[in-house]
Backbone atoms as SQL, in Angstrom:
CREATE TABLE atoms (id INTEGER PRIMARY KEY, chain TEXT, resi INTEGER, resn TEXT, atom TEXT, x REAL, y REAL, z REAL);
INSERT INTO atoms VALUES
  (1, 'A', 1, 'UNK', 'N', 0.872, -1.312, 0.272),
  (2, 'A', 1, 'UNK', 'CA', 0.141, 0.059, -0.124),
  (3, 'A', 1, 'UNK', 'C', 1.043, 1.270, 0.117),
  (4, 'A', 2, 'UNK', 'N', 2.182, 1.202, 0.605),
  (5, 'A', 2, 'UNK', 'CA', 2.725, 2.424, 0.530),
  (6, 'A', 2, 'UNK', 'C', 3.365, 2.584, -0.538),
  (7, 'A', 3, 'UNK', 'N', 3.694, 1.830, -1.579),
  (8, 'A', 3, 'UNK', 'CA', 4.357, 1.824, -2.832),
  (9, 'A', 3, 'UNK', 'C', 2.869, 2.881, -3.798),
  (10, 'A', 4, 'UNK', 'N', 1.990, 2.112, -3.375),
  (11, 'A', 4, 'UNK', 'CA', 0.981, 2.662, -4.398),
  (12, 'A', 4, 'UNK', 'C', 0.653, 4.148, -4.012),
  (13, 'A', 5, 'UNK', 'N', 0.640, 4.391, -2.758),
  (14, 'A', 5, 'UNK', 'CA', 0.663, 6.153, -2.505),
  (15, 'A', 5, 'UNK', 'C', 2.050, 6.802, -2.575),
  (16, 'A', 6, 'UNK', 'N', 3.076, 5.989, -2.739),
  (17, 'A', 6, 'UNK', 'CA', 4.275, 6.836, -3.333),
  (18, 'A', 6, 'UNK', 'C', 3.756, 7.000, -4.626),
  (19, 'A', 7, 'UNK', 'N', 3.449, 6.370, -5.701),
  (20, 'A', 7, 'UNK', 'CA', 3.198, 6.348, -6.849),
  (21, 'A', 7, 'UNK', 'C', 2.031, 7.258, -7.257),
  (22, 'A', 8, 'UNK', 'N', 1.001, 7.311, -6.365),
  (23, 'A', 8, 'UNK', 'CA', -0.031, 8.363, -6.779),
  (24, 'A', 8, 'UNK', 'C', 0.571, 9.583, -6.588),
  (25, 'A', 9, 'UNK', 'N', 1.394, 9.790, -5.268),
  (26, 'A', 9, 'UNK', 'CA', 1.803, 11.044, -4.914),
  (27, 'A', 9, 'UNK', 'C', 2.638, 11.847, -6.020),
  (28, 'A', 10, 'UNK', 'N', 3.734, 10.706, -6.477),
  (29, 'A', 10, 'UNK', 'CA', 4.709, 11.206, -7.674),
  (30, 'A', 10, 'UNK', 'C', 4.040, 11.676, -8.776),
  (31, 'A', 11, 'UNK', 'N', 2.956, 10.741, -9.216),
  (32, 'A', 11, 'UNK', 'CA', 2.210, 11.210, -10.300),
  (33, 'A', 11, 'UNK', 'C', 1.473, 12.556, -10.501),
  (34, 'A', 12, 'UNK', 'N', 0.737, 12.476, -9.191),
  (35, 'A', 12, 'UNK', 'CA', 0.189, 14.394, -8.991),
  (36, 'A', 12, 'UNK', 'C', 1.211, 15.240, -9.154),
  (37, 'A', 13, 'UNK', 'N', 2.445, 14.951, -8.345),
  (38, 'A', 13, 'UNK', 'CA', 3.302, 15.999, -8.421),
  (39, 'A', 13, 'UNK', 'C', 3.912, 16.231, -9.688),
  (40, 'A', 14, 'UNK', 'N', 4.280, 15.245, -10.555),
  (41, 'A', 14, 'UNK', 'CA', 4.618, 15.160, -11.618),
  (42, 'A', 14, 'UNK', 'C', 3.904, 16.084, -12.890),
  (43, 'A', 15, 'UNK', 'N', 2.553, 15.531, -12.667),
  (44, 'A', 15, 'UNK', 'CA', 1.181, 16.379, -13.499),
  (45, 'A', 15, 'UNK', 'C', 1.799, 17.981, -13.230),
  (46, 'A', 16, 'UNK', 'N', 1.572, 18.084, -11.909),
  (47, 'A', 16, 'UNK', 'CA', 1.558, 19.661, -11.712),
  (48, 'A', 16, 'UNK', 'C', 2.776, 20.493, -12.292),
  (49, 'A', 17, 'UNK', 'N', 3.925, 19.536, -11.820),
  (50, 'A', 17, 'UNK', 'CA', 5.294, 19.991, -12.324),
  (51, 'A', 17, 'UNK', 'C', 5.360, 20.402, -13.782),
  (52, 'A', 18, 'UNK', 'N', 4.833, 19.720, -14.606),
  (53, 'A', 18, 'UNK', 'CA', 4.587, 19.648, -16.013),
  (54, 'A', 18, 'UNK', 'C', 3.683, 20.508, -16.605),
  (55, 'A', 19, 'UNK', 'N', 2.494, 21.154, -15.966),
  (56, 'A', 19, 'UNK', 'CA', 1.658, 22.041, -16.122),
  (57, 'A', 19, 'UNK', 'C', 2.177, 23.250, -15.889),
  (58, 'A', 20, 'UNK', 'N', 3.172, 23.352, -14.877),
  (59, 'A', 20, 'UNK', 'CA', 3.632, 24.853, -14.359),
  (60, 'A', 20, 'UNK', 'C', 4.775, 24.827, -15.386),
  (61, 'A', 21, 'UNK', 'N', 5.307, 23.938, -15.881),
  (62, 'A', 21, 'UNK', 'CA', 6.606, 24.144, -16.700),
  (63, 'A', 21, 'UNK', 'C', 5.938, 24.621, -18.098),
  (64, 'A', 22, 'UNK', 'N', 4.968, 23.916, -18.570),
  (65, 'A', 22, 'UNK', 'CA', 4.485, 24.179, -19.807),
  (66, 'A', 22, 'UNK', 'C', 3.816, 25.810, -19.870),
  (67, 'A', 23, 'UNK', 'N', 3.298, 26.083, -18.973),
  (68, 'A', 23, 'UNK', 'CA', 2.736, 27.426, -18.727),
  (69, 'A', 23, 'UNK', 'C', 3.472, 28.642, -18.748),
  (70, 'A', 24, 'UNK', 'N', 4.798, 28.479, -18.207),
  (71, 'A', 24, 'UNK', 'CA', 6.047, 29.057, -18.064),
  (72, 'A', 24, 'UNK', 'C', 6.596, 29.171, -19.565),
  (73, 'A', 25, 'UNK', 'N', 7.045, 28.126, -20.126),
  (74, 'A', 25, 'UNK', 'CA', 7.880, 28.121, -21.085),
  (75, 'A', 25, 'UNK', 'C', 7.238, 28.235, -22.576),
  (76, 'A', 26, 'UNK', 'N', 5.894, 28.364, -22.853),
  (77, 'A', 26, 'UNK', 'CA', 5.107, 28.280, -23.826),
  (78, 'A', 26, 'UNK', 'C', 4.492, 29.794, -23.982),
  (79, 'A', 27, 'UNK', 'N', 4.967, 30.217, -24.711),
  (80, 'A', 27, 'UNK', 'CA', 4.315, 31.721, -24.638),
  (81, 'A', 27, 'UNK', 'C', 2.950, 31.954, -25.151),
  (82, 'A', 28, 'UNK', 'N', 2.368, 32.637, -25.238),
  (83, 'A', 28, 'UNK', 'CA', 0.602, 33.148, -25.465),
  (84, 'A', 28, 'UNK', 'C', 0.808, 33.303, -27.318),
  (85, 'A', 29, 'UNK', 'N', 1.841, 33.715, -27.785),
  (86, 'A', 29, 'UNK', 'CA', 1.811, 34.027, -29.495),
  (87, 'A', 29, 'UNK', 'C', 2.207, 32.327, -29.827),
  (88, 'A', 30, 'UNK', 'N', 2.753, 31.645, -29.439),
  (89, 'A', 30, 'UNK', 'CA', 2.952, 30.340, -29.886),
  (90, 'A', 30, 'UNK', 'C', 1.606, 29.349, -29.387),
  (91, 'A', 31, 'UNK', 'N', 0.948, 29.720, -28.434),
  (92, 'A', 31, 'UNK', 'CA', -0.224, 28.876, -28.428),
  (93, 'A', 31, 'UNK', 'C', -1.319, 29.638, -29.700),
  (94, 'A', 32, 'UNK', 'N', -1.438, 30.681, -29.656),
  (95, 'A', 32, 'UNK', 'CA', -2.075, 31.188, -30.723),
  (96, 'A', 32, 'UNK', 'C', -1.656, 30.585, -32.102),
  (97, 'A', 33, 'UNK', 'N', -0.448, 30.504, -32.388),
  (98, 'A', 33, 'UNK', 'CA', -0.021, 30.196, -33.584),
  (99, 'A', 33, 'UNK', 'C', -0.742, 28.848, -33.520),
  (100, 'A', 34, 'UNK', 'N', -0.683, 28.011, -32.658),
  (101, 'A', 34, 'UNK', 'CA', -1.049, 26.444, -33.022),
  (102, 'A', 34, 'UNK', 'C', -2.397, 26.556, -33.008),
  (103, 'A', 35, 'UNK', 'N', -3.306, 27.377, -32.330),
  (104, 'A', 35, 'UNK', 'CA', -4.719, 27.297, -32.351),
  (105, 'A', 35, 'UNK', 'C', -4.953, 27.768, -33.997),
  (106, 'A', 36, 'UNK', 'N', -4.284, 28.687, -34.429),
  (107, 'A', 36, 'UNK', 'CA', -4.554, 29.151, -36.265),
  (108, 'A', 36, 'UNK', 'C', -4.371, 28.405, -37.043),
  (109, 'A', 37, 'UNK', 'N', -3.210, 27.062, -36.587),
  (110, 'A', 37, 'UNK', 'CA', -2.822, 26.263, -37.509),
  (111, 'A', 37, 'UNK', 'C', -3.920, 25.282, -37.587),
  (112, 'A', 38, 'UNK', 'N', -4.535, 24.891, -36.436),
  (113, 'A', 38, 'UNK', 'CA', -5.646, 23.801, -36.528),
  (114, 'A', 38, 'UNK', 'C', -6.894, 24.163, -37.059),
  (115, 'A', 39, 'UNK', 'N', -7.072, 25.865, -37.013),
  (116, 'A', 39, 'UNK', 'CA', -7.803, 26.427, -37.811),
  (117, 'A', 39, 'UNK', 'C', -8.139, 26.100, -39.004),
  (118, 'A', 40, 'UNK', 'N', -6.831, 26.397, -39.646),
  (119, 'A', 40, 'UNK', 'CA', -6.415, 26.554, -41.217),
  (120, 'A', 40, 'UNK', 'C', -6.180, 25.129, -41.685),
  (121, 'A', 41, 'UNK', 'N', -5.936, 23.957, -40.907),
  (122, 'A', 41, 'UNK', 'CA', -5.885, 22.911, -41.553),
  (123, 'A', 41, 'UNK', 'C', -7.184, 21.903, -41.838),
  (124, 'A', 42, 'UNK', 'N', -7.568, 22.073, -43.099),
  (125, 'A', 42, 'UNK', 'CA', -8.265, 21.280, -43.903),
  (126, 'A', 42, 'UNK', 'C', -8.964, 19.834, -43.348),
  (127, 'A', 43, 'UNK', 'N', -7.721, 19.125, -43.155),
  (128, 'A', 43, 'UNK', 'CA', -8.166, 17.734, -42.678),
  (129, 'A', 43, 'UNK', 'C', -8.743, 17.747, -41.080),
  (130, 'A', 44, 'UNK', 'N', -8.189, 18.371, -40.367),
  (131, 'A', 44, 'UNK', 'CA', -8.834, 18.569, -39.155),
  (132, 'A', 44, 'UNK', 'C', -10.266, 19.127, -39.153),
  (133, 'A', 45, 'UNK', 'N', -10.713, 20.122, -39.872),
  (134, 'A', 45, 'UNK', 'CA', -11.831, 20.470, -39.796),
  (135, 'A', 45, 'UNK', 'C', -12.578, 19.578, -40.810),
  (136, 'A', 46, 'UNK', 'N', -12.284, 19.093, -41.967),
  (137, 'A', 46, 'UNK', 'CA', -13.075, 17.946, -42.453),
  (138, 'A', 46, 'UNK', 'C', -13.469, 17.030, -41.335),
  (139, 'A', 47, 'UNK', 'N', -12.364, 16.112, -40.490),
  (140, 'A', 47, 'UNK', 'CA', -12.567, 15.531, -39.367),
  (141, 'A', 47, 'UNK', 'C', -13.781, 16.111, -38.186),
  (142, 'A', 48, 'UNK', 'N', -13.757, 17.248, -38.172),
  (143, 'A', 48, 'UNK', 'CA', -14.527, 17.861, -36.849),
  (144, 'A', 48, 'UNK', 'C', -15.879, 17.716, -37.505),
  (145, 'A', 49, 'UNK', 'N', -16.163, 17.996, -38.872),
  (146, 'A', 49, 'UNK', 'CA', -17.500, 18.236, -39.444),
  (147, 'A', 49, 'UNK', 'C', -18.045, 16.853, -39.265),
  (148, 'A', 50, 'UNK', 'N', -17.114, 15.620, -39.756),
  (149, 'A', 50, 'UNK', 'CA', -17.840, 14.233, -39.705),
  (150, 'A', 50, 'UNK', 'C', -17.959, 13.967, -38.222),
  (151, 'A', 51, 'UNK', 'N', -17.564, 14.149, -37.201),
  (152, 'A', 51, 'UNK', 'CA', -17.464, 14.246, -35.666),
  (153, 'A', 51, 'UNK', 'C', -18.994, 14.848, -35.526),
  (154, 'A', 52, 'UNK', 'N', -19.259, 16.081, -35.999),
  (155, 'A', 52, 'UNK', 'CA', -20.275, 16.577, -35.579),
  (156, 'A', 52, 'UNK', 'C', -21.657, 15.774, -36.367),
  (157, 'A', 53, 'UNK', 'N', -21.350, 15.406, -37.560),
  (158, 'A', 53, 'UNK', 'CA', -22.500, 14.983, -38.370),
  (159, 'A', 53, 'UNK', 'C', -23.156, 13.656, -37.735),
  (160, 'A', 54, 'UNK', 'N', -21.704, 13.064, -37.274),
  (161, 'A', 54, 'UNK', 'CA', -21.859, 11.421, -36.606),
  (162, 'A', 54, 'UNK', 'C', -22.546, 11.708, -35.200),
  (163, 'A', 55, 'UNK', 'N', -22.337, 12.756, -34.586),
  (164, 'A', 55, 'UNK', 'CA', -22.936, 12.816, -32.802),
  (165, 'A', 55, 'UNK', 'C', -24.300, 13.339, -33.542),
  (166, 'A', 56, 'UNK', 'N', -24.626, 14.260, -34.340),
  (167, 'A', 56, 'UNK', 'CA', -26.134, 14.772, -34.679),
  (168, 'A', 56, 'UNK', 'C', -26.974, 13.121, -35.085),
  (169, 'A', 57, 'UNK', 'N', -26.474, 12.644, -35.929),
  (170, 'A', 57, 'UNK', 'CA', -27.250, 11.333, -36.526),
  (171, 'A', 57, 'UNK', 'C', -27.437, 10.671, -35.345),
  (172, 'A', 58, 'UNK', 'N', -26.673, 10.423, -34.245),
  (173, 'A', 58, 'UNK', 'CA', -26.669, 9.340, -32.815),
  (174, 'A', 58, 'UNK', 'C', -27.893, 10.132, -32.029),
  (175, 'A', 59, 'UNK', 'N', -27.603, 11.400, -31.707),
  (176, 'A', 59, 'UNK', 'CA', -28.528, 12.289, -31.156),
  (177, 'A', 59, 'UNK', 'C', -30.176, 11.874, -31.724),
  (178, 'A', 60, 'UNK', 'N', -30.192, 11.796, -32.954),
  (179, 'A', 60, 'UNK', 'CA', -31.622, 11.734, -33.656),
  (180, 'A', 60, 'UNK', 'C', -31.968, 10.290, -33.335),
  (181, 'A', 61, 'UNK', 'N', -31.206, 9.319, -33.630),
  (182, 'A', 61, 'UNK', 'CA', -31.475, 8.146, -33.059),
  (183, 'A', 61, 'UNK', 'C', -31.936, 7.838, -31.729),
  (184, 'A', 62, 'UNK', 'N', -31.444, 8.363, -30.856),
  (185, 'A', 62, 'UNK', 'CA', -31.417, 8.304, -29.546),
  (186, 'A', 62, 'UNK', 'C', -32.826, 8.704, -29.237),
  (187, 'A', 63, 'UNK', 'N', -33.217, 10.146, -29.998),
  (188, 'A', 63, 'UNK', 'CA', -34.332, 10.535, -29.477),
  (189, 'A', 63, 'UNK', 'C', -35.734, 10.163, -30.077),
  (190, 'A', 64, 'UNK', 'N', -35.485, 9.185, -31.253),
  (191, 'A', 64, 'UNK', 'CA', -36.642, 8.383, -31.863),
  (192, 'A', 64, 'UNK', 'C', -37.035, 7.351, -31.113),
  (193, 'A', 65, 'UNK', 'N', -36.073, 7.019, -29.977),
  (194, 'A', 65, 'UNK', 'CA', -36.784, 5.741, -29.282),
  (195, 'A', 65, 'UNK', 'C', -37.786, 5.980, -28.526),
  (196, 'A', 66, 'UNK', 'N', -38.652, 5.141, -28.006),
  (197, 'A', 66, 'UNK', 'CA', -39.936, 5.790, -27.343),
  (198, 'A', 66, 'UNK', 'C', -39.448, 5.884, -25.935),
  (199, 'A', 67, 'UNK', 'N', -39.812, 6.985, -25.224),
  (200, 'A', 67, 'UNK', 'CA', -39.441, 6.985, -23.736),
  (201, 'A', 67, 'UNK', 'C', -40.238, 5.999, -22.938),
  (202, 'A', 68, 'UNK', 'N', -39.920, 6.352, -21.550),
  (203, 'A', 68, 'UNK', 'CA', -40.409, 5.073, -20.900),
  (204, 'A', 68, 'UNK', 'C', -41.887, 5.753, -20.645),
  (205, 'A', 69, 'UNK', 'N', -42.872, 4.703, -20.090),
  (206, 'A', 69, 'UNK', 'CA', -44.104, 5.219, -19.989),
  (207, 'A', 69, 'UNK', 'C', -44.065, 5.660, -18.411),
  (208, 'A', 70, 'UNK', 'N', -44.531, 6.811, -18.278),
  (209, 'A', 70, 'UNK', 'CA', -44.871, 7.364, -16.493),
  (210, 'A', 70, 'UNK', 'C', -45.990, 7.127, -16.003),
  (211, 'A', 71, 'UNK', 'N', -46.826, 7.171, -17.005),
  (212, 'A', 71, 'UNK', 'CA', -48.264, 7.123, -16.528),
  (213, 'A', 71, 'UNK', 'C', -48.885, 5.384, -16.788),
  (214, 'A', 72, 'UNK', 'N', -48.806, 4.662, -15.450),
  (215, 'A', 72, 'UNK', 'CA', -49.365, 3.349, -15.597),
  (216, 'A', 72, 'UNK', 'C', -50.692, 3.058, -14.979),
  (217, 'A', 73, 'UNK', 'N', -51.436, 4.200, -15.417),
  (218, 'A', 73, 'UNK', 'CA', -52.933, 4.101, -15.058),
  (219, 'A', 73, 'UNK', 'C', -53.646, 3.159, -16.004),
  (220, 'A', 74, 'UNK', 'N', -53.763, 2.962, -17.178),
  (221, 'A', 74, 'UNK', 'CA', -53.987, 2.099, -18.064),
  (222, 'A', 74, 'UNK', 'C', -53.766, 0.552, -17.363),
  (223, 'A', 75, 'UNK', 'N', -52.379, 0.295, -17.325),
  (224, 'A', 75, 'UNK', 'CA', -52.122, -1.112, -16.380),
  (225, 'A', 75, 'UNK', 'C', -52.669, -1.323, -15.219),
  (226, 'A', 76, 'UNK', 'N', -53.076, -0.477, -14.454),
  (227, 'A', 76, 'UNK', 'CA', -53.972, -0.816, -12.908),
  (228, 'A', 76, 'UNK', 'C', -55.530, -0.858, -13.412),
  (229, 'A', 77, 'UNK', 'N', -55.875, -0.494, -14.502),
  (230, 'A', 77, 'UNK', 'CA', -57.265, -0.746, -14.893),
  (231, 'A', 77, 'UNK', 'C', -57.710, -2.058, -15.052),
  (232, 'A', 78, 'UNK', 'N', -57.505, -3.358, -14.368),
  (233, 'A', 78, 'UNK', 'CA', -57.714, -4.356, -14.716),
  (234, 'A', 78, 'UNK', 'C', -59.158, -4.870, -14.984),
  (235, 'A', 79, 'UNK', 'N', -59.952, -3.957, -14.478),
  (236, 'A', 79, 'UNK', 'CA', -61.582, -4.334, -14.798),
  (237, 'A', 79, 'UNK', 'C', -61.750, -4.344, -16.185),
  (238, 'A', 80, 'UNK', 'N', -61.191, -3.498, -17.019),
  (239, 'A', 80, 'UNK', 'CA', -61.457, -3.277, -18.435),
  (240, 'A', 80, 'UNK', 'C', -61.094, -4.254, -19.382),
  (241, 'A', 81, 'UNK', 'N', -60.152, -5.508, -18.552),
  (242, 'A', 81, 'UNK', 'CA', -59.747, -6.199, -19.441),
  (243, 'A', 81, 'UNK', 'C', -60.502, -7.531, -19.460),
  (244, 'A', 82, 'UNK', 'N', -61.003, -8.090, -20.796),
  (245, 'A', 82, 'UNK', 'CA', -61.537, -9.212, -20.642),
  (246, 'A', 82, 'UNK', 'C', -60.802, -10.423, -21.460),
  (247, 'A', 83, 'UNK', 'N', -60.856, -11.404, -20.657),
  (248, 'A', 83, 'UNK', 'CA', -59.920, -12.944, -21.061),
  (249, 'A', 83, 'UNK', 'C', -60.769, -13.516, -21.760),
  (250, 'A', 84, 'UNK', 'N', -60.713, -14.059, -22.690),
  (251, 'A', 84, 'UNK', 'CA', -61.315, -15.249, -23.495),
  (252, 'A', 84, 'UNK', 'C', -60.631, -16.195, -22.896),
  (253, 'A', 85, 'UNK', 'N', -61.286, -17.210, -22.278),
  (254, 'A', 85, 'UNK', 'CA', -60.875, -18.497, -21.765),
  (255, 'A', 85, 'UNK', 'C', -61.860, -19.806, -22.159),
  (256, 'A', 86, 'UNK', 'N', -62.736, -19.207, -23.351),
  (257, 'A', 86, 'UNK', 'CA', -63.869, -20.339, -23.657),
  (258, 'A', 86, 'UNK', 'C', -63.108, -21.768, -23.893),
  (259, 'A', 87, 'UNK', 'N', -61.605, -21.805, -24.559),
  (260, 'A', 87, 'UNK', 'CA', -61.367, -23.230, -24.952),
  (261, 'A', 87, 'UNK', 'C', -60.961, -23.657, -23.509),
  (262, 'A', 88, 'UNK', 'N', -60.700, -23.271, -22.469),
  (263, 'A', 88, 'UNK', 'CA', -60.566, -23.773, -21.330),
  (264, 'A', 88, 'UNK', 'C', -61.348, -24.789, -20.753),
  (265, 'A', 89, 'UNK', 'N', -62.684, -24.685, -21.115),
  (266, 'A', 89, 'UNK', 'CA', -63.609, -25.795, -20.684),
  (267, 'A', 89, 'UNK', 'C', -64.218, -26.480, -21.830),
  (268, 'A', 90, 'UNK', 'N', -63.414, -27.324, -21.765),
  (269, 'A', 90, 'UNK', 'CA', -63.792, -28.611, -23.175),
  (270, 'A', 90, 'UNK', 'C', -64.683, -29.488, -22.747),
  (271, 'A', 91, 'UNK', 'N', -64.609, -30.009, -21.594),
  (272, 'A', 91, 'UNK', 'CA', -65.733, -30.886, -20.885),
  (273, 'A', 91, 'UNK', 'C', -66.907, -30.357, -20.836),
  (274, 'A', 92, 'UNK', 'N', -67.457, -28.987, -21.042),
  (275, 'A', 92, 'UNK', 'CA', -68.413, -28.446, -20.759),
  (276, 'A', 92, 'UNK', 'C', -69.058, -28.279, -21.932),
  (277, 'A', 93, 'UNK', 'N', -70.405, -28.680, -22.301),
  (278, 'A', 93, 'UNK', 'CA', -70.994, -28.389, -23.761),
  (279, 'A', 93, 'UNK', 'C', -70.768, -27.317, -24.345),
  (280, 'A', 94, 'UNK', 'N', -70.859, -26.958, -25.773),
  (281, 'A', 94, 'UNK', 'CA', -70.316, -25.854, -26.324),
  (282, 'A', 94, 'UNK', 'C', -71.538, -24.622, -25.891),
  (283, 'A', 95, 'UNK', 'N', -72.578, -24.976, -25.514),
  (284, 'A', 95, 'UNK', 'CA', -73.982, -24.522, -25.346),
  (285, 'A', 95, 'UNK', 'C', -74.052, -23.837, -23.780),
  (286, 'A', 96, 'UNK', 'N', -73.624, -24.756, -22.931),
  (287, 'A', 96, 'UNK', 'CA', -73.730, -24.368, -21.686),
  (288, 'A', 96, 'UNK', 'C', -72.266, -23.314, -21.560),
  (289, 'A', 97, 'UNK', 'N', -71.173, -23.536, -22.329),
  (290, 'A', 97, 'UNK', 'CA', -70.121, -22.435, -22.125),
  (291, 'A', 97, 'UNK', 'C', -70.666, -21.086, -22.835),
  (292, 'A', 98, 'UNK', 'N', -71.166, -21.190, -23.886),
  (293, 'A', 98, 'UNK', 'CA', -71.812, -20.127, -24.748),
  (294, 'A', 98, 'UNK', 'C', -72.518, -19.244, -23.740),
  (295, 'A', 99, 'UNK', 'N', -73.801, -20.095, -23.060),
  (296, 'A', 99, 'UNK', 'CA', -74.417, -19.361, -22.045),
  (297, 'A', 99, 'UNK', 'C', -74.051, -18.954, -20.810),
  (298, 'A', 100, 'UNK', 'N', -72.932, -19.361, -20.401),
  (299, 'A', 100, 'UNK', 'CA', -72.183, -18.614, -19.182),
  (300, 'A', 100, 'UNK', 'C', -71.511, -17.713, -19.778),
  (301, 'A', 101, 'UNK', 'N', -71.343, -17.420, -20.898),
  (302, 'A', 101, 'UNK', 'CA', -70.177, -16.270, -21.579),
  (303, 'A', 101, 'UNK', 'C', -71.516, -15.200, -21.940),
  (304, 'A', 102, 'UNK', 'N', -72.651, -15.487, -22.288),
  (305, 'A', 102, 'UNK', 'CA', -73.290, -14.363, -22.432),
  (306, 'A', 102, 'UNK', 'C', -73.966, -13.774, -21.154),
  (307, 'A', 103, 'UNK', 'N', -74.159, -14.814, -20.072),
  (308, 'A', 103, 'UNK', 'CA', -74.542, -14.315, -19.110),
  (309, 'A', 103, 'UNK', 'C', -73.687, -13.036, -18.270),
  (310, 'A', 104, 'UNK', 'N', -72.223, -13.616, -18.368),
  (311, 'A', 104, 'UNK', 'CA', -71.454, -13.279, -17.633),
  (312, 'A', 104, 'UNK', 'C', -70.999, -11.513, -18.305),
  (313, 'A', 105, 'UNK', 'N', -71.385, -11.562, -19.672),
  (314, 'A', 105, 'UNK', 'CA', -71.445, -10.134, -20.320),
  (315, 'A', 105, 'UNK', 'C', -72.822, -9.498, -20.203),
  (316, 'A', 106, 'UNK', 'N', -73.777, -9.896, -19.778),
  (317, 'A', 106, 'UNK', 'CA', -74.765, -9.255, -19.558),
  (318, 'A', 106, 'UNK', 'C', -74.657, -8.633, -17.992),
  (319, 'A', 107, 'UNK', 'N', -74.324, -9.558, -17.139),
  (320, 'A', 107, 'UNK', 'CA', -73.959, -9.067, -15.865),
  (321, 'A', 107, 'UNK', 'C', -73.042, -7.859, -15.831),
  (322, 'A', 108, 'UNK', 'N', -71.908, -8.074, -16.716),
  (323, 'A', 108, 'UNK', 'CA', -71.030, -6.742, -16.663),
  (324, 'A', 108, 'UNK', 'C', -71.706, -6.039, -17.304),
  (325, 'A', 109, 'UNK', 'N', -72.601, -5.728, -18.426),
  (326, 'A', 109, 'UNK', 'CA', -73.088, -4.642, -18.778),
  (327, 'A', 109, 'UNK', 'C', -74.062, -3.971, -18.017),
  (328, 'A', 110, 'UNK', 'N', -74.800, -5.032, -17.372),
  (329, 'A', 110, 'UNK', 'CA', -75.622, -4.574, -16.164),
  (330, 'A', 110, 'UNK', 'C', -75.379, -3.493, -15.115),
  (331, 'A', 111, 'UNK', 'N', -73.892, -3.794, -14.749),
  (332, 'A', 111, 'UNK', 'CA', -73.163, -3.142, -13.671),
  (333, 'A', 111, 'UNK', 'C', -72.672, -1.830, -14.286),
  (334, 'A', 112, 'UNK', 'N', -72.381, -1.870, -15.638),
  (335, 'A', 112, 'UNK', 'CA', -72.026, -0.442, -16.133),
  (336, 'A', 112, 'UNK', 'C', -72.994, 0.422, -16.244),
  (337, 'A', 113, 'UNK', 'N', -74.374, -0.172, -16.650),
  (338, 'A', 113, 'UNK', 'CA', -75.385, 0.905, -16.943),
  (339, 'A', 113, 'UNK', 'C', -76.331, 0.911, -15.966),
  (340, 'A', 114, 'UNK', 'N', -75.961, 0.535, -14.496),
  (341, 'A', 114, 'UNK', 'CA', -76.872, 0.641, -13.500),
  (342, 'A', 114, 'UNK', 'C', -76.846, 1.775, -12.946),
  (343, 'A', 115, 'UNK', 'N', -75.829, 2.606, -12.982),
  (344, 'A', 115, 'UNK', 'CA', -75.808, 4.307, -12.345),
  (345, 'A', 115, 'UNK', 'C', -76.461, 5.029, -13.358),
  (346, 'A', 116, 'UNK', 'N', -76.704, 4.656, -14.511),
  (347, 'A', 116, 'UNK', 'CA', -77.420, 5.509, -15.482),
  (348, 'A', 116, 'UNK', 'C', -78.745, 4.791, -16.238),
  (349, 'A', 117, 'UNK', 'N', -80.010, 5.537, -16.257),
  (350, 'A', 117, 'UNK', 'CA', -80.817, 4.969, -16.765),
  (351, 'A', 117, 'UNK', 'C', -81.100, 4.506, -18.175),
  (352, 'A', 118, 'UNK', 'N', -81.714, 3.702, -18.706),
  (353, 'A', 118, 'UNK', 'CA', -81.656, 3.130, -19.846),
  (354, 'A', 118, 'UNK', 'C', -82.937, 3.598, -20.627),
  (355, 'A', 119, 'UNK', 'N', -82.823, 4.379, -21.689),
  (356, 'A', 119, 'UNK', 'CA', -83.865, 5.137, -22.149),
  (357, 'A', 119, 'UNK', 'C', -84.093, 4.513, -23.499),
  (358, 'A', 120, 'UNK', 'N', -83.778, 3.391, -23.863),
  (359, 'A', 120, 'UNK', 'CA', -84.104, 2.804, -25.178),
  (360, 'A', 120, 'UNK', 'C', -85.369, 1.899, -24.798),
  (361, 'A', 121, 'UNK', 'N', -85.954, 1.654, -23.691),
  (362, 'A', 121, 'UNK', 'CA', -86.969, 0.693, -23.544),
  (363, 'A', 121, 'UNK', 'C', -88.425, 1.639, -23.771),
  (364, 'A', 122, 'UNK', 'N', -87.953, 3.231, -24.018),
  (365, 'A', 122, 'UNK', 'CA', -89.262, 3.879, -23.921),
  (366, 'A', 122, 'UNK', 'C', -89.230, 4.498, -25.606),
  (367, 'A', 123, 'UNK', 'N', -90.203, 3.715, -26.196),
  (368, 'A', 123, 'UNK', 'CA', -90.490, 4.332, -27.392),
  (369, 'A', 123, 'UNK', 'C', -91.949, 4.424, -27.950);
């Protein structure tokens, strides 16, 4: 552990010394010259354009993915889901199974319309 701590301390001290030496030895004119050379280099500008176009394409692709559903109210409304298990009862005659299904549907419809009066019988 002592060797690792010495290594980390030496790396930090070396980076700091290199940064200070670089800032003192390199003048602002030389930094400006390097920046101008980079701006004038066609190959670097072409690479920069390709990089920008590539990142824009990736951003568009990521934006096209569907977002997570925050509202799960539809998932909680299991009362509205009708599951057809008519094939489940093979031992029961088809007429009995159909009659059960119709009765279940009629009861479900009556529950929905019990709070509202039915005006269709008045003609």
